[in-house]
mmCIF file of C-alpha atoms in Angstrom:
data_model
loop_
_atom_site.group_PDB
_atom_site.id
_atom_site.type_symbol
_atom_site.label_atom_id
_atom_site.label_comp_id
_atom_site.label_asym_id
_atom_site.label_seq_id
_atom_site.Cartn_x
_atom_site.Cartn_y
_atom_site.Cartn_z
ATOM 1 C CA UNK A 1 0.536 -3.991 25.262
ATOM 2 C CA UNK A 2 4.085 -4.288 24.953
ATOM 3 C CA UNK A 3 5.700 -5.052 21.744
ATOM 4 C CA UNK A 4 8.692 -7.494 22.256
ATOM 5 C CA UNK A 5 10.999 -9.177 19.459
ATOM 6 C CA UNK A 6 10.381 -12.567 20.438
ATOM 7 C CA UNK A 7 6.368 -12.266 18.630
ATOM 8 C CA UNK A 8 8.194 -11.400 15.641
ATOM 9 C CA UNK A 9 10.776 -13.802 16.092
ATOM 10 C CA UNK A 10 7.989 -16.346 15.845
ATOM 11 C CA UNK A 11 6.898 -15.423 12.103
ATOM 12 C CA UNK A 12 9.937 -13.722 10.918
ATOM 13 C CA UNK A 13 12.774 -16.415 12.316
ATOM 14 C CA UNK A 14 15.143 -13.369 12.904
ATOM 15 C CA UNK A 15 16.165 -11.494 16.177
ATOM 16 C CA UNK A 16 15.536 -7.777 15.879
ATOM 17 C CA UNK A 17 16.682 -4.472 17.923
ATOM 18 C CA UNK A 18 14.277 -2.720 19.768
ATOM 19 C CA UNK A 19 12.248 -0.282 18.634
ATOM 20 C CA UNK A 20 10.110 2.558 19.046
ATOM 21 C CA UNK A 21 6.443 2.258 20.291
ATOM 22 C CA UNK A 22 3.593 3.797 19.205
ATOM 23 C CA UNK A 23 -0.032 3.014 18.107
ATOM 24 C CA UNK A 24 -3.360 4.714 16.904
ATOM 25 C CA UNK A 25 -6.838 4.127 16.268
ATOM 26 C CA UNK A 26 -7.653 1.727 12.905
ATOM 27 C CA UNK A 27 -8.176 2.772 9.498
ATOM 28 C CA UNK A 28 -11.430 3.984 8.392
ATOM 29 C CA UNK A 29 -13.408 1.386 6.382
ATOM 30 C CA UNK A 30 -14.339 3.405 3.586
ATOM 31 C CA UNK A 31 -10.917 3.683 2.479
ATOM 32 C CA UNK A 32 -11.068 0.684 -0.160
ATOM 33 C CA UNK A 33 -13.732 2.482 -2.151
ATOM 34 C CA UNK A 34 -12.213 6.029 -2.049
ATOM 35 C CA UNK A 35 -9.047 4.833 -3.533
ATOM 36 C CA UNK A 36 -10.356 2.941 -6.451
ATOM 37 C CA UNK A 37 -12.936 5.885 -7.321
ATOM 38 C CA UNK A 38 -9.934 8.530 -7.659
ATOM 39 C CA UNK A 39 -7.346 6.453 -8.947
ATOM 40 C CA UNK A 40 -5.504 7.682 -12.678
ATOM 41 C CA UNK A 41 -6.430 5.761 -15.509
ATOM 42 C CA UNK A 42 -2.783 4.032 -16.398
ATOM 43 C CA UNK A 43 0.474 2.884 -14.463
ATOM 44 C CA UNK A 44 2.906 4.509 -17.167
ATOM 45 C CA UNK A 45 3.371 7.945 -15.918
ATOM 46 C CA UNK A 46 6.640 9.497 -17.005
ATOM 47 C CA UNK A 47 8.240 13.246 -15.983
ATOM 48 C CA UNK A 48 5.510 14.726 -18.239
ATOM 49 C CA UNK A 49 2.490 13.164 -16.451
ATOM 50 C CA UNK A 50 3.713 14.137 -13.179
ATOM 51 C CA UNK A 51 4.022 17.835 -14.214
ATOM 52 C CA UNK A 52 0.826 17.778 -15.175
ATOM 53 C CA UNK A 53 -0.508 16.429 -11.762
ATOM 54 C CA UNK A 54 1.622 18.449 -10.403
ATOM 55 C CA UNK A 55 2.884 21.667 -11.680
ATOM 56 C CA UNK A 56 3.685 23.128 -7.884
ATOM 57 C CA UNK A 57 7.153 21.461 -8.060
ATOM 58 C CA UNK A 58 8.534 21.294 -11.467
ATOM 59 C CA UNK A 59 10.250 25.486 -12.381
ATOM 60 C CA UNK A 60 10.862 24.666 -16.010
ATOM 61 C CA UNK A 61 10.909 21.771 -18.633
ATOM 62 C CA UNK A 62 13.314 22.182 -21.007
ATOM 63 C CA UNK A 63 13.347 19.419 -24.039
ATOM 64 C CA UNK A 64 16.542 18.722 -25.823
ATOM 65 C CA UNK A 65 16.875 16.215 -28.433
ATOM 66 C CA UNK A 66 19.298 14.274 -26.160
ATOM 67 C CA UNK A 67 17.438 14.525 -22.740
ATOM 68 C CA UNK A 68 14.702 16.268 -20.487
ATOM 69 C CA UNK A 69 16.217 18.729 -17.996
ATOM 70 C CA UNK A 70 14.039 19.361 -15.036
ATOM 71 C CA UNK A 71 14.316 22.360 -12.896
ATOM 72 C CA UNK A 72 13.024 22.621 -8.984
ATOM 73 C CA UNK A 73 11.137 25.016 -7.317
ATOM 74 C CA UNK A 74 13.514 26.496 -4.008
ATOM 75 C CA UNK A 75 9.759 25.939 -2.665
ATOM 76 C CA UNK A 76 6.115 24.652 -3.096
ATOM 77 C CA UNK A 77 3.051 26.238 -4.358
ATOM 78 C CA UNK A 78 1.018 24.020 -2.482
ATOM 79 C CA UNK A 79 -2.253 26.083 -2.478
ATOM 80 C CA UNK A 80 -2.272 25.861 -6.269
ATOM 81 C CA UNK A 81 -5.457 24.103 -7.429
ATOM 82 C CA UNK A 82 -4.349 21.165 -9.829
ATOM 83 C CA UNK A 83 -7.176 20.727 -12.953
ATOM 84 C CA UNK A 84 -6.400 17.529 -15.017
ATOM 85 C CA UNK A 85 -9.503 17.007 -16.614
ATOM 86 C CA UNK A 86 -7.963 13.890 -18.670
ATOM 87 C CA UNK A 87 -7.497 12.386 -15.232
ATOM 88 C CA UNK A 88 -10.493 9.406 -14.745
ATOM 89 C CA UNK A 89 -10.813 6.105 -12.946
ATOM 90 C CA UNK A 90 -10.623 2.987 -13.494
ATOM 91 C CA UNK A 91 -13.236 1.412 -14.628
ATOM 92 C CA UNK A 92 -12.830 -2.595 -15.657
ATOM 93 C CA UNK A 93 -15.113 -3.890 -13.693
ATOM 94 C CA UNK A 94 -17.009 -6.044 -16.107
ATOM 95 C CA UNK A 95 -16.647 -10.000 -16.363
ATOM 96 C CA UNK A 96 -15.067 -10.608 -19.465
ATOM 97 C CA UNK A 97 -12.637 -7.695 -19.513
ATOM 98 C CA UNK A 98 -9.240 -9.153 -17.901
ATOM 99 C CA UNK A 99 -7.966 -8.296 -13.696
ATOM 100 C CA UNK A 100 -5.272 -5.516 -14.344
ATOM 101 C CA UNK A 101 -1.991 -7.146 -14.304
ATOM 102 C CA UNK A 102 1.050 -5.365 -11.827
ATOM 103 C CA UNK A 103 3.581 -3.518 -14.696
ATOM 104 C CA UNK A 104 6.764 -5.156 -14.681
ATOM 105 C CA UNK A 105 8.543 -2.353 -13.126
ATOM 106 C CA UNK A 106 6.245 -2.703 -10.025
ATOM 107 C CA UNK A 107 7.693 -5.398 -9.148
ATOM 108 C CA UNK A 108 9.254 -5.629 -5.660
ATOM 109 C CA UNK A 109 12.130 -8.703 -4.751
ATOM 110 C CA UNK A 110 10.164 -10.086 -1.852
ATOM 111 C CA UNK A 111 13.639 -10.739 -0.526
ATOM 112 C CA UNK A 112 14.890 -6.886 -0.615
ATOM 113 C CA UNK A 113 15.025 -6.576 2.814
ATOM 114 C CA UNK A 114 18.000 -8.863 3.000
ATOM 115 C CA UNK A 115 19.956 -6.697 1.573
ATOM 116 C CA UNK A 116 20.288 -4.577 4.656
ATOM 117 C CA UNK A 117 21.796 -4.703 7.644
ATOM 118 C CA UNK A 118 19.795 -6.143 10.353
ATOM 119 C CA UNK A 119 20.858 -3.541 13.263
ATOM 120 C CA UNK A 120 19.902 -0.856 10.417
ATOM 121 C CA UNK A 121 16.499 -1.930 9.284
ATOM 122 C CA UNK A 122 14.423 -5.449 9.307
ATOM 123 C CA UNK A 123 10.767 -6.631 9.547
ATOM 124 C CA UNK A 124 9.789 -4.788 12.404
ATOM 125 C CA UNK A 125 11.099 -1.781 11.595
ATOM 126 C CA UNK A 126 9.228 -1.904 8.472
ATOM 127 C CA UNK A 127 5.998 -3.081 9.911
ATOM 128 C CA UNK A 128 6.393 -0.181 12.464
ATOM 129 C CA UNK A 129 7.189 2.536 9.498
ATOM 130 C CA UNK A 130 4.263 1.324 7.505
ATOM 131 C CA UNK A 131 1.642 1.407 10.534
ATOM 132 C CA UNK A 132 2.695 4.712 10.839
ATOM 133 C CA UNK A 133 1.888 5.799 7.124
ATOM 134 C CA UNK A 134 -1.379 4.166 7.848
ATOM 135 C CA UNK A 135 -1.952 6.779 11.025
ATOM 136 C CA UNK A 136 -0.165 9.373 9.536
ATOM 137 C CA UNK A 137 -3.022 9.222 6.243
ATOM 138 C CA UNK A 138 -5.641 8.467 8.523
ATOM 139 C CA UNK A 139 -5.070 11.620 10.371
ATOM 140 C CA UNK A 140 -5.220 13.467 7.193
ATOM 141 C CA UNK A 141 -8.439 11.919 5.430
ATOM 142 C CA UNK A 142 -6.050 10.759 3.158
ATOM 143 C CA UNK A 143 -7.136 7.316 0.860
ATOM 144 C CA UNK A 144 -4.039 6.774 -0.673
ATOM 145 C CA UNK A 145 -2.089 4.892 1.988
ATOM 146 C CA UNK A 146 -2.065 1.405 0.404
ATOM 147 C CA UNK A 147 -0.280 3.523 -2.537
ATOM 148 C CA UNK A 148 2.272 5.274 -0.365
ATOM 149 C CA UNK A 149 2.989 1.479 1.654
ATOM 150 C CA UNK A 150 3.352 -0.152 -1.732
ATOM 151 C CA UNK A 151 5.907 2.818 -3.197
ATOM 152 C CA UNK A 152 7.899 2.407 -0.080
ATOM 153 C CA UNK A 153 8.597 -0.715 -0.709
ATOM 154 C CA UNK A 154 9.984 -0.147 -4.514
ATOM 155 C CA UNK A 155 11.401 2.581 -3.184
ATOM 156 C CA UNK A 156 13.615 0.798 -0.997
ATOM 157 C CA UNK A 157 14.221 -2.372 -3.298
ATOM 158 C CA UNK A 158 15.065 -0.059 -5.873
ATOM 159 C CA UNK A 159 17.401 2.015 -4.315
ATOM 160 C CA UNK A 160 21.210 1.324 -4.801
ATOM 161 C CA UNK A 161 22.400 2.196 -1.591
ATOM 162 C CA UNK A 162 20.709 0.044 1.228
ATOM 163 C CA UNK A 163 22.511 2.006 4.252
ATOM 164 C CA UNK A 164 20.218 3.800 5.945
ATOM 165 C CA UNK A 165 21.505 5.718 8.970
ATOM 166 C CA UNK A 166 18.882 6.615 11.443
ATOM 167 C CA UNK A 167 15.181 5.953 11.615
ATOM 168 C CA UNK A 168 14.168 9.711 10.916
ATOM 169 C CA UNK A 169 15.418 9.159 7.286
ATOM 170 C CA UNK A 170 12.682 6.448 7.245
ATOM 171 C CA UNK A 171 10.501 8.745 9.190
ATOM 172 C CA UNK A 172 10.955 11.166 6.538
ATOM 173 C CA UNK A 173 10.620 9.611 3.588
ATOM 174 C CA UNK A 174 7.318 7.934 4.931
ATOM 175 C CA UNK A 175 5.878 11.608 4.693
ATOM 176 C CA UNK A 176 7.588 11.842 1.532
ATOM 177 C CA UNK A 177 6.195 9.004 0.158
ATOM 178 C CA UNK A 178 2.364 10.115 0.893
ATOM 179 C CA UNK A 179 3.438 13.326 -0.641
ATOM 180 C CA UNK A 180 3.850 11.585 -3.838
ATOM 181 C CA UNK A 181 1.591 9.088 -3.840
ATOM 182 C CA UNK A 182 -1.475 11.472 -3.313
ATOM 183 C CA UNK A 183 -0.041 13.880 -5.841
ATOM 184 C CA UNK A 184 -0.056 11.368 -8.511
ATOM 185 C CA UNK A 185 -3.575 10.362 -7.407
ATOM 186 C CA UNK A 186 -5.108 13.978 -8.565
ATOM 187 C CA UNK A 187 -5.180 15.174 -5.537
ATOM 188 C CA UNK A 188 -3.269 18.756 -4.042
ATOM 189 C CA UNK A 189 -1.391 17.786 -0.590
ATOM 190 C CA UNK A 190 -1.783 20.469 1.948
ATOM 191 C CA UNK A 191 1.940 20.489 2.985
ATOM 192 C CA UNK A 192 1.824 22.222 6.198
ATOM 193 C CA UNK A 193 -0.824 19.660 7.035
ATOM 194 C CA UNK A 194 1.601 16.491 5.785
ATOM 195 C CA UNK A 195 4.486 17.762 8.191
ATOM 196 C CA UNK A 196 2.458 18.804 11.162
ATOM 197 C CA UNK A 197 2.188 14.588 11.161
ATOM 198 C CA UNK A 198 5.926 14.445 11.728
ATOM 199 C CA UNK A 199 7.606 15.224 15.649
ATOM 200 C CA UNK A 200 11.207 15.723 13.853
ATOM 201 C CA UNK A 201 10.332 19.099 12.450
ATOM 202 C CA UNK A 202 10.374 17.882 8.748
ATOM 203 C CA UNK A 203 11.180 21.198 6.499
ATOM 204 C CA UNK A 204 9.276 21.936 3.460
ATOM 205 C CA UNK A 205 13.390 22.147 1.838
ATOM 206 C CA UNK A 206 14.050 18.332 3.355
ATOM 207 C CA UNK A 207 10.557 17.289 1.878
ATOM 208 C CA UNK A 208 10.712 18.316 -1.590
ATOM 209 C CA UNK A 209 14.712 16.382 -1.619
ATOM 210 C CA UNK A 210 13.404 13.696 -0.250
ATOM 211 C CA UNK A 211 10.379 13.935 -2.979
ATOM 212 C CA UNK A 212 13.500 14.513 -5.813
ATOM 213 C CA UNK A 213 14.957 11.281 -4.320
ATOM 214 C CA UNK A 214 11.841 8.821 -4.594
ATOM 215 C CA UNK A 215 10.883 10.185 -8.022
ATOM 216 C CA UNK A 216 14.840 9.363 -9.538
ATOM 217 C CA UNK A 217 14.917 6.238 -8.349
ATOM 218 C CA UNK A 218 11.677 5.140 -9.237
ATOM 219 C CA UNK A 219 11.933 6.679 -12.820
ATOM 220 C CA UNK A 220 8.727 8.604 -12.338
ATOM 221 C CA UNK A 221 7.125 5.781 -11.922
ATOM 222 C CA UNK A 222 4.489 6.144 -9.019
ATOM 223 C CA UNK A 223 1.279 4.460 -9.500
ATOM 224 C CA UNK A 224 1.539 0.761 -8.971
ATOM 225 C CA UNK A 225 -1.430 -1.405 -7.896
ATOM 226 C CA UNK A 226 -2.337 -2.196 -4.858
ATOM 227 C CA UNK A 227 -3.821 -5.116 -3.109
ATOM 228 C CA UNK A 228 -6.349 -2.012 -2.124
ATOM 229 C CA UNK A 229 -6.919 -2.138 -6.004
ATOM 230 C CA UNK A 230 -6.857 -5.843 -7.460
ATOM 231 C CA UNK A 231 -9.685 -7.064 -3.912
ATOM 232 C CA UNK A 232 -11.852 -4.288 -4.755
ATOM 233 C CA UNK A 233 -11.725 -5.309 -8.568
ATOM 234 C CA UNK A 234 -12.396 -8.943 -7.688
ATOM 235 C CA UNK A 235 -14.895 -8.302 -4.924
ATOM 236 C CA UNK A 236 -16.867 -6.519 -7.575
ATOM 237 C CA UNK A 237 -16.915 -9.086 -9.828
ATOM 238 C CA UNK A 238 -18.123 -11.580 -7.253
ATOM 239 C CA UNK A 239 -20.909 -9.469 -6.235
ATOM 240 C CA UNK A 240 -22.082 -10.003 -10.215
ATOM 241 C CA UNK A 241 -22.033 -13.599 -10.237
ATOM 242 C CA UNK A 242 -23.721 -14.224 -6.601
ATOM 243 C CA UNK A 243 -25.828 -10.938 -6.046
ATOM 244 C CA UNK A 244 -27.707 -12.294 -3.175
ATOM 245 C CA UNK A 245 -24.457 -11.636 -1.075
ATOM 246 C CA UNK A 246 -24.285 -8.212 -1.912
ATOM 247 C CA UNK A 247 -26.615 -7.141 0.807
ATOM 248 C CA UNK A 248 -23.644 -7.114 3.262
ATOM 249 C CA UNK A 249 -21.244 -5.441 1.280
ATOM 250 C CA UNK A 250 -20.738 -2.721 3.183
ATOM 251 C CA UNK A 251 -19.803 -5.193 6.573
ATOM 252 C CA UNK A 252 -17.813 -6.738 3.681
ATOM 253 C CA UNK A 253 -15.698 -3.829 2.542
ATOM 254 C CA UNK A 254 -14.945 -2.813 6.494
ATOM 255 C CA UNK A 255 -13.507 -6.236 7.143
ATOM 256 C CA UNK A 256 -11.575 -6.467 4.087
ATOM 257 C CA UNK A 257 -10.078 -3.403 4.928
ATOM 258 C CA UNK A 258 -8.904 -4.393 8.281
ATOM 259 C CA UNK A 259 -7.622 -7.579 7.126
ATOM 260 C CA UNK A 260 -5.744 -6.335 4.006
ATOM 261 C CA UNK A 261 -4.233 -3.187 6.704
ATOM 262 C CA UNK A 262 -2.923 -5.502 8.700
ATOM 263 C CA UNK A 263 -1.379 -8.155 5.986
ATOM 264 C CA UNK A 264 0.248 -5.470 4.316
ATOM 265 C CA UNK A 265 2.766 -4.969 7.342
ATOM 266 C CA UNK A 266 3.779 -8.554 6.733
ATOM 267 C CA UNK A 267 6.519 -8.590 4.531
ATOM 268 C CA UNK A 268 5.314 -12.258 4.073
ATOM 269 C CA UNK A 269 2.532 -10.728 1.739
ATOM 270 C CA UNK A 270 5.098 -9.680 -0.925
ATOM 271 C CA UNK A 271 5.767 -13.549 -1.505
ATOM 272 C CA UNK A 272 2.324 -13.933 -3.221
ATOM 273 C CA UNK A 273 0.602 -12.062 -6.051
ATOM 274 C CA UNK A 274 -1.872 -9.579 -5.480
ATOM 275 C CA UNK A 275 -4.297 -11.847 -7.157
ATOM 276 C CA UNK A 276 -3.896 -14.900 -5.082
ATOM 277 C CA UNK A 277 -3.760 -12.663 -1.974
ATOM 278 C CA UNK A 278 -7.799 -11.377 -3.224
ATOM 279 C CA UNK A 279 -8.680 -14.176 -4.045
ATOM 280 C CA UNK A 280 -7.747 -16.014 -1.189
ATOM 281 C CA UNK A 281 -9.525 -13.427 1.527
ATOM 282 C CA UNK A 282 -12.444 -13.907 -0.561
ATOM 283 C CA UNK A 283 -12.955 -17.686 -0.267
ATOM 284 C CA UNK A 284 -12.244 -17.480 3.381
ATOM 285 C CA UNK A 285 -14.701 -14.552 4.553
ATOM 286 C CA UNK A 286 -17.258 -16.518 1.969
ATOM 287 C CA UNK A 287 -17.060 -20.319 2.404
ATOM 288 C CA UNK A 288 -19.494 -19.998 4.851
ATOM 289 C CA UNK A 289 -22.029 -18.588 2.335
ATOM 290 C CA UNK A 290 -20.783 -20.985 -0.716
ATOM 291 C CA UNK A 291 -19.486 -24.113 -1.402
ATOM 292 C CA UNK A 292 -16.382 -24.828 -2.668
ATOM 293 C CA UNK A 293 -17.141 -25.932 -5.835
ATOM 294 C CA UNK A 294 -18.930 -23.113 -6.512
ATOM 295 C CA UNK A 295 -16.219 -21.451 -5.745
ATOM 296 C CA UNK A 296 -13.682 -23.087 -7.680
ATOM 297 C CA UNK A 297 -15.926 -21.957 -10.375
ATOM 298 C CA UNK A 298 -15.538 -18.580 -9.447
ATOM 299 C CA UNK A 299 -11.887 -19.102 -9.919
ATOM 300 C CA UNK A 300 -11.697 -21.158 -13.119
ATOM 301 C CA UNK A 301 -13.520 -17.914 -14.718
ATOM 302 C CA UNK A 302 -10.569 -15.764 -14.309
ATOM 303 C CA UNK A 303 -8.072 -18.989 -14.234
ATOM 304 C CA UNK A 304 -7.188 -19.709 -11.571
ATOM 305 C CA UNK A 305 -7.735 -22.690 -9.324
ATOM 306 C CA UNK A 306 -7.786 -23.649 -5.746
ATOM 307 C CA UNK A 307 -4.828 -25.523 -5.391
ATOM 308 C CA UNK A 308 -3.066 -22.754 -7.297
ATOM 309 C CA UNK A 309 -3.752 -20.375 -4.331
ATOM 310 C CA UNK A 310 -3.472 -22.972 -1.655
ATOM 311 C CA UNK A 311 -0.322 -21.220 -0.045
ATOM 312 C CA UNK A 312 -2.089 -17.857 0.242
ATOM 313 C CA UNK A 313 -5.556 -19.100 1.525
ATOM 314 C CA UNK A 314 -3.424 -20.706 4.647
ATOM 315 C CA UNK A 315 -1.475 -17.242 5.038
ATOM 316 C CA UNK A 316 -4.232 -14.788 4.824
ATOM 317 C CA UNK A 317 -6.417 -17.098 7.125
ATOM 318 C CA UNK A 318 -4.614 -16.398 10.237
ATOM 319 C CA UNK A 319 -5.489 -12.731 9.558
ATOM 320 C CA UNK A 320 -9.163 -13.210 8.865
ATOM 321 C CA UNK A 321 -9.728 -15.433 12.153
ATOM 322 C CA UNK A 322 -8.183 -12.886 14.442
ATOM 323 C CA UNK A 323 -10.129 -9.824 12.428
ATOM 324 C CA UNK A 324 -13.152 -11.862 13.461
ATOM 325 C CA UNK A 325 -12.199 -12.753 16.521
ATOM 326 C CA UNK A 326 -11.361 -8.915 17.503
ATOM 327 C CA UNK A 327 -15.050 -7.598 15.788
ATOM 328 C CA UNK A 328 -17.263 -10.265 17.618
ATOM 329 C CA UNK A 329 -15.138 -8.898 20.985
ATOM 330 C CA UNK A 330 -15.869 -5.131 19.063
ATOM 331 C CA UNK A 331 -12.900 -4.698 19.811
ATOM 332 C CA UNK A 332 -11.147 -1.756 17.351
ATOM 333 C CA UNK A 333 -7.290 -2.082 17.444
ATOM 334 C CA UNK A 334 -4.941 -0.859 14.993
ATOM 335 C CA UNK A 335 -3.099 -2.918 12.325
ATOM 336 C CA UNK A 336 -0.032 -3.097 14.360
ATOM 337 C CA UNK A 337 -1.761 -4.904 17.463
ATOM 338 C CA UNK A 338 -3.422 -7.339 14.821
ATOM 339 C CA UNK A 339 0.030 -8.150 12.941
ATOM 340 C CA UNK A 340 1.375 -8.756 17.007
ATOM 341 C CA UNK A 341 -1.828 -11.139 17.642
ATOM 342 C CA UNK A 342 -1.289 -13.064 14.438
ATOM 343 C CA UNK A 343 2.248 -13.517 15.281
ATOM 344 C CA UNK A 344 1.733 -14.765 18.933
#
């Protein structure tokens, strides 16, 4: 199935380049669960946090009562065993304990992609790059991808410079970016394994720059939440208040992580909170099973109303009728191929 601009055109309202093709089997649909379970137990992490998640690439600390100089290792240790036995999950998954709000630095323009040339890098190539972070942690049993795709992002809002010369600097800092996000997530990257995923002979050198790069500009900062996160929170909850639809939870979680793979491509989704996003997939794949008003109660309990999420139900529902559409075929396409359907 041939990808062609004018699909894109349809959503996006822009003409695009051409661009590469590629495409790989789905993401597993455990994924949602794996994340939460290993995820740190705050957002703030600063130069000292990620030294102790990961010792491998920081040589020496040295403290000054002006600044914090950090030296690099030439290479990576990246056999070493990392123990952080302060290192726990999240766990907030009671009624009358808040949803975790995004930290303000977390926050990504939802227009950042403006700010670059067209012929250099749009919505296509992004969707493209992302889908193949998605394969790339698929391939390496790696939960974290919703963590890398959301970094990438900042990463790129953040930046000052929005030139970006060729697609293998995208190419590489996707790898990058999983290298980081799964570091900061407690867990030991096998490196040769991360750059076997890449065709442009990434070096272990180019890697850790790259990794230097993405941890300047985002100030250290590298673990935001994820719409991975807040649906899994809110799914939870909903599972306390009607039970009875619990039995299907695991048919649940698969879907949700098909639909929420796919609607993270769309740079559409960063116009809505990750809350209205949830809780919009939620009263789609449900109103079947529950009224409205019953629902609407649902939302009042954590504020919300549905009028307030009106905007996201109607974006996230295009999504959800093709997810069906493909599962009742059993059909198992990649997120890629779903972002082209919903587009058509």
């Amino acid at each position: 199935m041939k990808m062609d601009n004018k699909r894109f055109k349809l959503m996006l309202g822009l003409n695009y380049v051409g661009s590469t093709n590629y495409f790989a089997s789905s993401t597993k649909s455990n994924t949602l669960k794996r994340c939460v379970n290993t995820q740190t137990n705050t957002q703030d992490f600063t130069q000292i946090d990620y030294l102790i998640q990961s010792p491998q690439i920081i040589k020496k600390v040295k403290i000054t009562a002006e600044s914090t100089i950090h030296t690099y290792e030439d290479d990576l240790y990246c056999y070493e065993s990392i123990q952080n036995d302060e290192s726990a999950p999240i766990t907030f998954q009671t009624k009358s304990s808040p949803i975790p709000i995004q930290k303000e630095f977390y926050n990504i323009n939802p227009l950042y992609l403006q700010e670059y040339n067209e012929k250099e890098y749009n919505y296509k190539t992004r969707a493209i790059i992302l889908n193949r972070i998605q394969d790339n942690c698929q391939n390496l049993n790696n939960p974290f991808s919703h963590k890398a795709i959301y970094l990438y992002d900042l990463f790129l809002c953040r930046i000052q410079s929005k030139t970006i010369n060729n697609q293998t600097q995208l190419r590489f800092l996707s790898l990058a970016i999983i290298f980081v996000a799964t570091k900061m997530n407690a867990e030991t990257p096998n490196i040769n394994s991360l750059l076997s995923q890449s065709s442009l002979n990434m070096t272990k050198q180019q890697l850790i720059q790259y990794e230097r790069l993405i941890l300047n500009v985002l100030d250290w900062h590298t673990n935001p939440l994820t719409i991975q996160d807040i649906i899994y929170e809110i799914i939870c909850r909903f599972y306390i208040v009607f039970p009875n639809l619990k039995v299907q939870s695991d048919q649940d979680s698969k879907i949700i992580n098909q639909i929420i793979n796919a609607i993270v491509l769309d740079h559409n989704y960063l116009s809505y909170t990750l809350e209205d996003i949830s809780f919009s997939i939620i009263f789609v794949l449900f109103k079947k099973d529950i009224s409205e008003d019953i629902y609407e109660d649902f939302l009042k309990m954590h504020n919300k109303t549905k009028q307030q999420i009106q905007q996201s139900i109607k974006f996230v529902s295009k999504y959800i009728r093709v997810v069906n559409q493909l599962n009742e075929k059993q059909l198992d396409i990649n997120s890629l191929e779903i972002l082209k359907l919903v587009c058509d």
